[in-house]
mmCIF file of C-alpha atoms and ligand atoms in Angstrom:
data_model
loop_
_atom_site.group_PDB
_atom_site.id
_atom_site.type_symbol
_atom_site.label_atom_id
_atom_site.label_comp_id
_atom_site.label_asym_id
_atom_site.label_seq_id
_atom_site.Cartn_x
_atom_site.Cartn_y
_atom_site.Cartn_z
ATOM 1 C CA MET S 1 -0.269 -0.062 -0.078
ATOM 2 C CA THR S 2 1.259 3.678 -0.398
ATOM 3 C CA THR S 3 1.869 6.012 2.359
ATOM 4 C CA ALA S 4 2.483 9.633 2.203
ATOM 5 C CA ILE S 5 5.003 11.594 4.349
ATOM 6 C CA ILE S 6 4.495 15.257 4.942
ATOM 7 C CA GLY S 7 7.993 16.517 6.809
ATOM 8 C CA THR S 8 11.635 14.154 6.378
ATOM 9 C CA GLY S 9 13.042 15.385 9.014
ATOM 10 C CA GLY S 10 15.037 13.884 11.940
ATOM 11 C CA LEU S 11 11.383 11.861 12.969
ATOM 12 C CA GLY S 12 9.681 11.070 9.272
ATOM 13 C CA SER S 13 12.989 9.824 8.195
ATOM 14 C CA VAL S 14 13.417 7.278 10.536
ATOM 15 C CA ILE S 15 9.344 6.799 9.616
ATOM 16 C CA ALA S 16 9.760 6.407 6.009
ATOM 17 C CA ARG S 17 13.346 4.044 6.648
ATOM 18 C CA GLN S 18 10.928 1.996 8.867
ATOM 19 C CA LEU S 19 8.123 1.902 6.640
ATOM 20 C CA ALA S 20 9.786 1.161 2.934
ATOM 21 C CA SER S 21 12.180 -1.665 5.577
ATOM 22 C CA GLY S 22 8.459 -3.143 5.625
ATOM 23 C CA GLY S 23 7.373 -3.370 1.941
ATOM 24 C CA GLU S 24 4.945 0.544 1.836
ATOM 25 C CA THR S 25 5.671 2.347 -0.718
ATOM 26 C CA LEU S 26 5.882 5.743 -0.310
ATOM 27 C CA ARG S 27 5.549 9.565 -1.191
ATOM 28 C CA LEU S 28 7.685 12.229 0.002
ATOM 29 C CA SER S 29 7.314 15.189 0.517
ATOM 30 C CA SER S 30 8.577 18.480 2.049
ATOM 31 C CA ALA S 31 9.813 21.938 2.427
ATOM 32 C CA ASN S 32 13.145 22.270 1.425
ATOM 33 C CA GLN S 33 15.345 18.820 -0.249
ATOM 34 C CA SER S 34 15.274 16.714 2.555
ATOM 35 C CA ALA S 35 12.961 14.920 0.956
ATOM 36 C CA GLY S 36 14.752 13.874 -1.971
ATOM 37 C CA THR S 37 16.849 12.983 -0.288
ATOM 38 C CA LEU S 38 15.518 10.577 1.324
ATOM 39 C CA ALA S 39 14.445 9.227 -1.220
ATOM 40 C CA ALA S 40 17.091 8.558 -3.492
ATOM 41 C CA GLN S 41 18.300 6.919 -0.458
ATOM 42 C CA ILE S 42 15.628 4.458 0.323
ATOM 43 C CA GLY S 43 15.431 3.492 -3.812
ATOM 44 C CA ARG S 44 12.447 2.147 -5.425
ATOM 45 C CA ALA S 45 10.274 2.180 -2.216
ATOM 46 C CA ALA S 46 9.800 5.542 -2.295
ATOM 47 C CA VAL S 47 9.332 8.998 -4.967
ATOM 48 C CA VAL S 48 9.452 12.518 -4.556
ATOM 49 C CA ALA S 49 6.547 14.430 -4.574
ATOM 50 C CA VAL S 50 5.956 17.906 -7.005
ATOM 51 C CA ASP S 51 4.410 19.700 -3.233
ATOM 52 C CA ASN S 52 2.873 18.513 -0.313
ATOM 53 C CA ARG S 53 -0.637 18.234 -2.338
ATOM 54 C CA ASP S 54 1.410 16.127 -5.299
ATOM 55 C CA ALA S 55 2.384 13.448 -2.093
ATOM 56 C CA LEU S 56 -2.063 12.674 -0.994
ATOM 57 C CA GLN S 57 -2.474 11.425 -5.234
ATOM 58 C CA GLY S 58 -2.977 7.467 -4.954
ATOM 59 C CA THR S 59 -3.009 7.133 -1.276
ATOM 60 C CA ASP S 60 -4.554 5.637 1.663
ATOM 61 C CA ALA S 61 -2.509 7.306 4.381
ATOM 62 C CA VAL S 62 -0.331 10.957 4.937
ATOM 63 C CA VAL S 63 2.067 11.395 7.837
ATOM 64 C CA LEU S 64 2.240 14.146 8.961
ATOM 65 C CA ALA S 65 6.066 14.170 11.055
ATOM 66 C CA LEU S 66 6.202 18.302 10.652
ATOM 67 C CA ARG S 67 6.666 20.168 13.446
ATOM 68 C CA PHE S 68 3.604 21.696 16.046
ATOM 69 C CA ALA S 69 3.723 25.278 14.413
ATOM 70 C CA ALA S 70 3.555 24.075 10.745
ATOM 71 C CA LEU S 71 1.332 22.062 11.186
ATOM 72 C CA LYS S 72 -2.456 23.702 10.503
ATOM 73 C CA GLY S 73 -0.999 25.371 7.381
ATOM 74 C CA VAL S 74 0.079 22.200 5.582
ATOM 75 C CA ILE S 75 -3.251 20.025 7.323
ATOM 76 C CA ASP S 76 -4.941 23.533 5.176
ATOM 77 C CA GLU S 77 -3.208 23.966 2.090
ATOM 78 C CA ILE S 78 -3.542 19.481 1.644
ATOM 79 C CA ALA S 79 -7.753 19.594 3.413
ATOM 80 C CA ASP S 80 -9.414 19.159 0.988
ATOM 81 C CA SER S 81 -7.530 15.942 -0.558
ATOM 82 C CA LEU S 82 -8.140 14.757 3.718
ATOM 83 C CA THR S 83 -11.343 13.237 2.399
ATOM 84 C CA ASP S 84 -10.597 9.452 3.818
ATOM 85 C CA LYS S 85 -7.113 9.011 4.207
ATOM 86 C CA LEU S 86 -5.352 8.171 7.924
ATOM 87 C CA VAL S 87 -4.018 11.080 9.016
ATOM 88 C CA VAL S 88 -1.426 9.864 11.187
ATOM 89 C CA ILE S 89 0.336 12.717 13.236
ATOM 90 C CA PRO S 90 3.025 12.571 15.616
ATOM 91 C CA SER S 91 3.536 15.954 16.989
ATOM 92 C CA ASN S 92 4.409 16.745 20.231
ATOM 93 C CA PRO S 93 2.855 21.024 20.815
ATOM 94 C CA LEU S 94 6.748 22.348 21.548
ATOM 95 C CA ALA S 95 9.356 24.341 19.542
ATOM 96 C CA THR S 96 12.313 26.289 20.740
ATOM 97 C CA ASP S 97 12.463 30.034 21.393
ATOM 98 C CA ALA S 98 14.821 32.381 20.374
ATOM 99 C CA GLN S 99 17.069 31.434 22.839
ATOM 100 C CA GLY S 100 17.524 28.000 22.184
ATOM 101 C CA ASN S 101 14.975 26.922 25.073
ATOM 102 C CA VAL S 102 11.655 24.001 24.575
ATOM 103 C CA VAL S 103 8.714 26.092 24.782
ATOM 104 C CA ARG S 104 5.060 24.359 24.845
ATOM 105 C CA LEU S 105 3.125 26.240 22.620
ATOM 106 C CA LEU S 106 -0.096 24.793 23.992
ATOM 107 C CA PRO S 107 -1.837 25.192 27.809
ATOM 108 C CA THR S 108 -0.878 23.062 30.317
ATOM 109 C CA GLY S 109 -3.752 20.343 30.155
ATOM 110 C CA GLN S 110 -4.348 21.004 26.162
ATOM 111 C CA SER S 111 -3.227 18.420 23.774
ATOM 112 C CA SER S 112 -1.696 17.692 20.392
ATOM 113 C CA GLY S 113 -4.439 15.525 19.291
ATOM 114 C CA GLU S 114 -7.480 17.874 20.904
ATOM 115 C CA VAL S 115 -5.987 20.952 19.143
ATOM 116 C CA VAL S 116 -5.317 18.927 15.457
ATOM 117 C CA ALA S 117 -8.828 17.330 15.730
ATOM 118 C CA GLU S 118 -9.746 20.550 15.399
ATOM 119 C CA TRP S 119 -8.285 21.521 12.070
ATOM 120 C CA LEU S 120 -8.613 18.383 10.493
ATOM 121 C CA PRO S 121 -11.526 18.612 7.669
ATOM 122 C CA THR S 122 -14.600 16.066 8.400
ATOM 123 C CA GLY S 123 -13.688 12.740 6.592
ATOM 124 C CA ALA S 124 -10.644 12.700 7.299
ATOM 125 C CA HIS S 125 -9.406 9.749 9.857
ATOM 126 C CA LEU S 126 -7.203 10.922 13.045
ATOM 127 C CA ALA S 127 -4.734 8.836 15.239
ATOM 128 C CA MET S 128 -2.431 10.452 16.887
ATOM 129 C CA ALA S 129 1.381 8.116 16.731
ATOM 130 C CA PHE S 130 4.864 7.448 15.785
ATOM 131 C CA GLY S 131 5.483 10.739 18.106
ATOM 132 C CA THR S 132 6.108 8.611 21.620
ATOM 133 C CA LEU S 133 9.389 7.821 20.965
ATOM 134 C CA SER S 134 12.560 10.132 20.446
ATOM 135 C CA ALA S 135 14.131 8.950 17.085
ATOM 136 C CA ASP S 136 16.555 7.315 18.160
ATOM 137 C CA LEU S 137 14.510 5.396 19.995
ATOM 138 C CA LEU S 138 12.126 4.256 17.101
ATOM 139 C CA GLU S 139 15.296 3.856 15.239
ATOM 140 C CA SER S 140 16.865 1.239 17.321
ATOM 141 C CA SER S 141 14.055 -0.197 18.670
ATOM 142 C CA SER S 142 11.697 -1.504 14.967
ATOM 143 C CA ASN S 143 11.252 -5.263 15.071
ATOM 144 C CA ARG S 144 12.634 -6.167 18.378
ATOM 145 C CA SER S 145 12.346 -9.550 19.150
ATOM 146 C CA PRO S 146 11.898 -12.160 20.898
ATOM 147 C CA GLU S 147 9.128 -9.626 21.531
ATOM 148 C CA ARG S 148 7.804 -6.420 19.879
ATOM 149 C CA ALA S 149 8.234 -3.188 21.101
ATOM 150 C CA VAL S 150 5.198 -1.063 21.669
ATOM 151 C CA LEU S 151 4.202 1.284 20.016
ATOM 152 C CA PHE S 152 0.607 3.664 21.450
ATOM 153 C CA TYR S 153 -1.673 5.131 19.943
ATOM 154 C CA VAL S 154 -4.512 6.961 20.304
ATOM 155 C CA THR S 155 -7.749 7.303 17.945
ATOM 156 C CA ASP S 156 -11.772 8.219 18.204
ATOM 157 C CA ASP S 157 -12.074 6.681 15.148
ATOM 158 C CA ASP S 158 -12.351 2.335 14.666
ATOM 159 C CA ARG S 159 -11.482 2.035 10.901
ATOM 160 C CA ALA S 160 -8.339 4.937 11.642
ATOM 161 C CA GLY S 161 -7.604 2.497 14.374
ATOM 162 C CA LYS S 162 -7.243 -0.526 11.903
ATOM 163 C CA GLN S 163 -4.617 1.466 9.586
ATOM 164 C CA VAL S 164 -2.628 2.787 11.861
ATOM 165 C CA GLU S 165 -2.372 -1.107 13.244
ATOM 166 C CA ARG S 166 -1.028 -1.371 9.829
ATOM 167 C CA LEU S 167 1.388 0.809 9.632
ATOM 168 C CA ILE S 168 2.831 -0.289 13.215
ATOM 169 C CA ARG S 169 3.073 -3.598 12.308
ATOM 170 C CA THR S 170 4.177 -2.576 9.581
ATOM 171 C CA ALA S 171 7.217 -0.161 10.740
ATOM 172 C CA GLY S 172 8.324 -3.134 13.502
ATOM 173 C CA PHE S 173 6.171 -2.651 15.902
ATOM 174 C CA GLU S 174 3.163 -4.128 18.214
ATOM 175 C CA PRO S 175 0.435 -1.507 18.230
ATOM 176 C CA VAL S 176 -1.079 -0.641 21.107
ATOM 177 C CA LYS S 177 -4.487 1.867 21.442
ATOM 178 C CA VAL S 178 -5.035 4.263 24.614
ATOM 179 C CA GLY S 179 -7.912 5.550 23.894
ATOM 180 C CA GLY S 180 -9.214 8.594 22.212
ATOM 181 C CA ILE S 181 -8.254 11.089 21.055
ATOM 182 C CA GLU S 182 -8.685 12.888 24.310
ATOM 183 C CA GLN S 183 -5.758 10.937 25.929
ATOM 184 C CA SER S 184 -3.126 11.817 23.611
ATOM 185 C CA GLY S 185 -2.063 13.733 26.171
ATOM 186 C CA ARG S 186 -0.559 10.918 27.517
ATOM 187 C CA LEU S 187 1.669 9.839 24.613
ATOM 188 C CA GLU S 188 3.128 13.478 24.331
ATOM 189 C CA VAL S 189 6.004 15.000 25.902
ATOM 190 C CA GLY S 190 4.805 15.396 29.625
ATOM 191 C CA GLY S 191 2.372 12.315 29.121
ATOM 192 C CA ASP S 192 3.292 8.584 31.770
ATOM 193 C CA LEU S 193 3.450 7.054 27.799
ATOM 194 C CA HIS S 194 5.912 8.743 26.369
ATOM 195 C CA ASP S 195 9.781 7.698 25.475
ATOM 196 C CA LEU S 196 8.941 3.637 27.117
ATOM 197 C CA VAL S 197 10.092 0.912 24.997
ATOM 198 C CA VAL S 198 7.873 -1.750 26.611
ATOM 199 C CA GLY S 199 6.460 -4.790 25.329
ATOM 200 C CA PRO S 200 2.446 -5.290 25.084
ATOM 201 C CA THR S 201 2.643 -7.527 28.537
ATOM 202 C CA GLU S 202 4.304 -4.278 29.863
ATOM 203 C CA ALA S 203 1.866 -2.207 27.676
ATOM 204 C CA GLN S 204 -1.441 -2.918 28.894
ATOM 205 C CA SER S 205 -0.825 -2.445 32.649
ATOM 206 C CA LEU S 206 0.449 0.711 31.748
ATOM 207 C CA ILE S 207 -3.007 1.566 30.250
ATOM 208 C CA GLY S 208 -4.564 0.391 32.727
ATOM 209 C CA GLY S 209 -2.362 1.708 35.782
ATOM 210 C CA THR S 210 -3.869 5.501 35.514
HETATM 211 N N1 NAP G 1 12.937 14.280 16.305
HETATM 212 C C1 NAP G 1 12.297 13.399 17.260
HETATM 213 O O1 NAP G 1 13.042 12.813 17.835
HETATM 214 C C2 NAP G 1 10.647 13.446 18.027
HETATM 215 C C3 NAP G 1 10.172 11.976 18.477
HETATM 216 C C4 NAP G 1 8.766 12.002 19.066
HETATM 217 C C5 NAP G 1 7.599 13.350 17.768
HETATM 218 N N2 NAP G 1 8.449 13.998 16.993
HETATM 219 C C6 NAP G 1 7.607 15.145 16.190
HETATM 220 O O2 NAP G 1 8.045 14.813 15.167
HETATM 221 C C7 NAP G 1 7.532 16.141 14.535
HETATM 222 C C8 NAP G 1 8.183 16.867 13.611
HETATM 223 O O3 NAP G 1 9.808 16.490 14.424
HETATM 224 P P1 NAP G 1 11.310 16.759 13.401
HETATM 225 O O4 NAP G 1 12.144 16.952 14.506
HETATM 226 O O5 NAP G 1 11.389 15.421 12.878
HETATM 227 O O6 NAP G 1 10.927 17.883 12.776
HETATM 228 P P2 NAP G 1 12.449 18.486 11.858
HETATM 229 O O7 NAP G 1 13.732 17.615 11.772
HETATM 230 O O8 NAP G 1 12.790 20.056 12.404
HETATM 231 O O9 NAP G 1 11.435 17.626 10.305
HETATM 232 C C9 NAP G 1 10.896 18.789 9.857
HETATM 233 C C10 NAP G 1 10.485 18.344 9.071
HETATM 234 O O10 NAP G 1 9.340 18.768 7.964
HETATM 235 C C11 NAP G 1 9.433 19.640 7.074
HETATM 236 N N3 NAP G 1 9.072 20.679 6.739
HETATM 237 C C12 NAP G 1 8.578 22.507 7.338
HETATM 238 N N4 NAP G 1 7.705 23.192 7.242
HETATM 239 C C13 NAP G 1 6.881 21.838 5.251
HETATM 240 C C14 NAP G 1 5.833 22.356 4.646
HETATM 241 N N5 NAP G 1 5.647 23.922 5.003
HETATM 242 N N6 NAP G 1 6.087 21.503 4.090
HETATM 243 C C15 NAP G 1 6.740 20.142 3.899
HETATM 244 N N7 NAP G 1 7.104 20.017 4.951
HETATM 245 C C16 NAP G 1 7.372 20.650 5.415
HETATM 246 C C17 NAP G 1 10.950 20.040 7.219
HETATM 247 O O11 NAP G 1 11.557 20.115 5.440
HETATM 248 P P3 NAP G 1 12.835 19.919 5.826
HETATM 249 O O12 NAP G 1 13.835 19.195 5.922
HETATM 250 O O13 NAP G 1 12.796 20.483 3.627
HETATM 251 O O14 NAP G 1 13.025 21.887 5.693
HETATM 252 C C18 NAP G 1 11.126 18.700 7.811
HETATM 253 O O15 NAP G 1 11.466 18.017 6.844
HETATM 254 C C19 NAP G 1 7.406 17.082 15.279
HETATM 255 O O16 NAP G 1 6.359 17.693 16.143
HETATM 256 C C20 NAP G 1 8.583 17.124 16.510
HETATM 257 O O17 NAP G 1 7.363 17.200 17.891
HETATM 258 C C21 NAP G 1 9.488 14.303 16.967
#
C-alpha cells in the first residue's frame, strides 16, 4: 500500500525508512531538499512528490511528521485531499525559542491531539501515533526480538485504528491503543506513556495503571 509522508526531518526520515523496510510504498514531501535526498537513499520504494498536495495522490494514509507550528498551515493546504484518508500525527506541541529553550505551545492540560482534531476537515480519519519515542529510540527499537516493542496510539475512529495498526506493524512494532483522542496527552512529551520502550504485556498494565 502507499503512504504519504510530509516532513522528512529527524522523525519523518526514520518512519519512512521503517515503513519502506516493511514493504510500504512511499510518497515523500518536505519544505526543502530532504524529501528528495531521502527518496534517493530509500530507492524504489519511495518517490519524491512535487509538493504536499501531490504527495497525497493515490495514497491511503498520510503521516504529517511536522513541527507543531507548521501543522495548521500544511493541513489547510492539503485539506481538500484528506477525505477518507488516515491522517497520522506524531507532533508534540513544542517549539524552540530564540534562546534555544524548548517551550510548550499549548496551555498545560491541552494536548496536540485535541487541537489537531479541530483543524482536520470532516472525512479525515485521525490517529495520533509514531510520536511517543525519540527518533533515536524509534530507530533502535524496530523489529525487536523476541518480543516486539509497543507503539502506543490514540484515535476516536475504528477505521483509523485498523489502518494505523497496520502501519505500526509494518514499521516493526506492536500497536497498542490507549484510548480516544482525549487521551493523547499521555503519549506526548510530559505524558506517562512518552519515551517508553516496553513490550505488550507491560504496555497493557501501564494503560490500565492510571
Ligand atoms: N525528532 C524526534 O525525536 C521526535 C520524536 C517524537 C515526536 N516528534 C515530533 O515530530 C515532529 C517532527 O519533528 P522532527 O524532529 O522530525 O522535525 P524536523 O527535523 O525539523 O523536521 C521537520 C520536517 O518538516 C518539513 N517541513 C517544514 N515545513 C514544511 C512544509 N510547509 N511542508 C512540508 N514539509 C515541511 C521540513 O522540511 P525540510 O527537511 O525540507 O526542511 C522537515 O523535513 C514534531 O512535531 C515533533 O514534536 C519528533
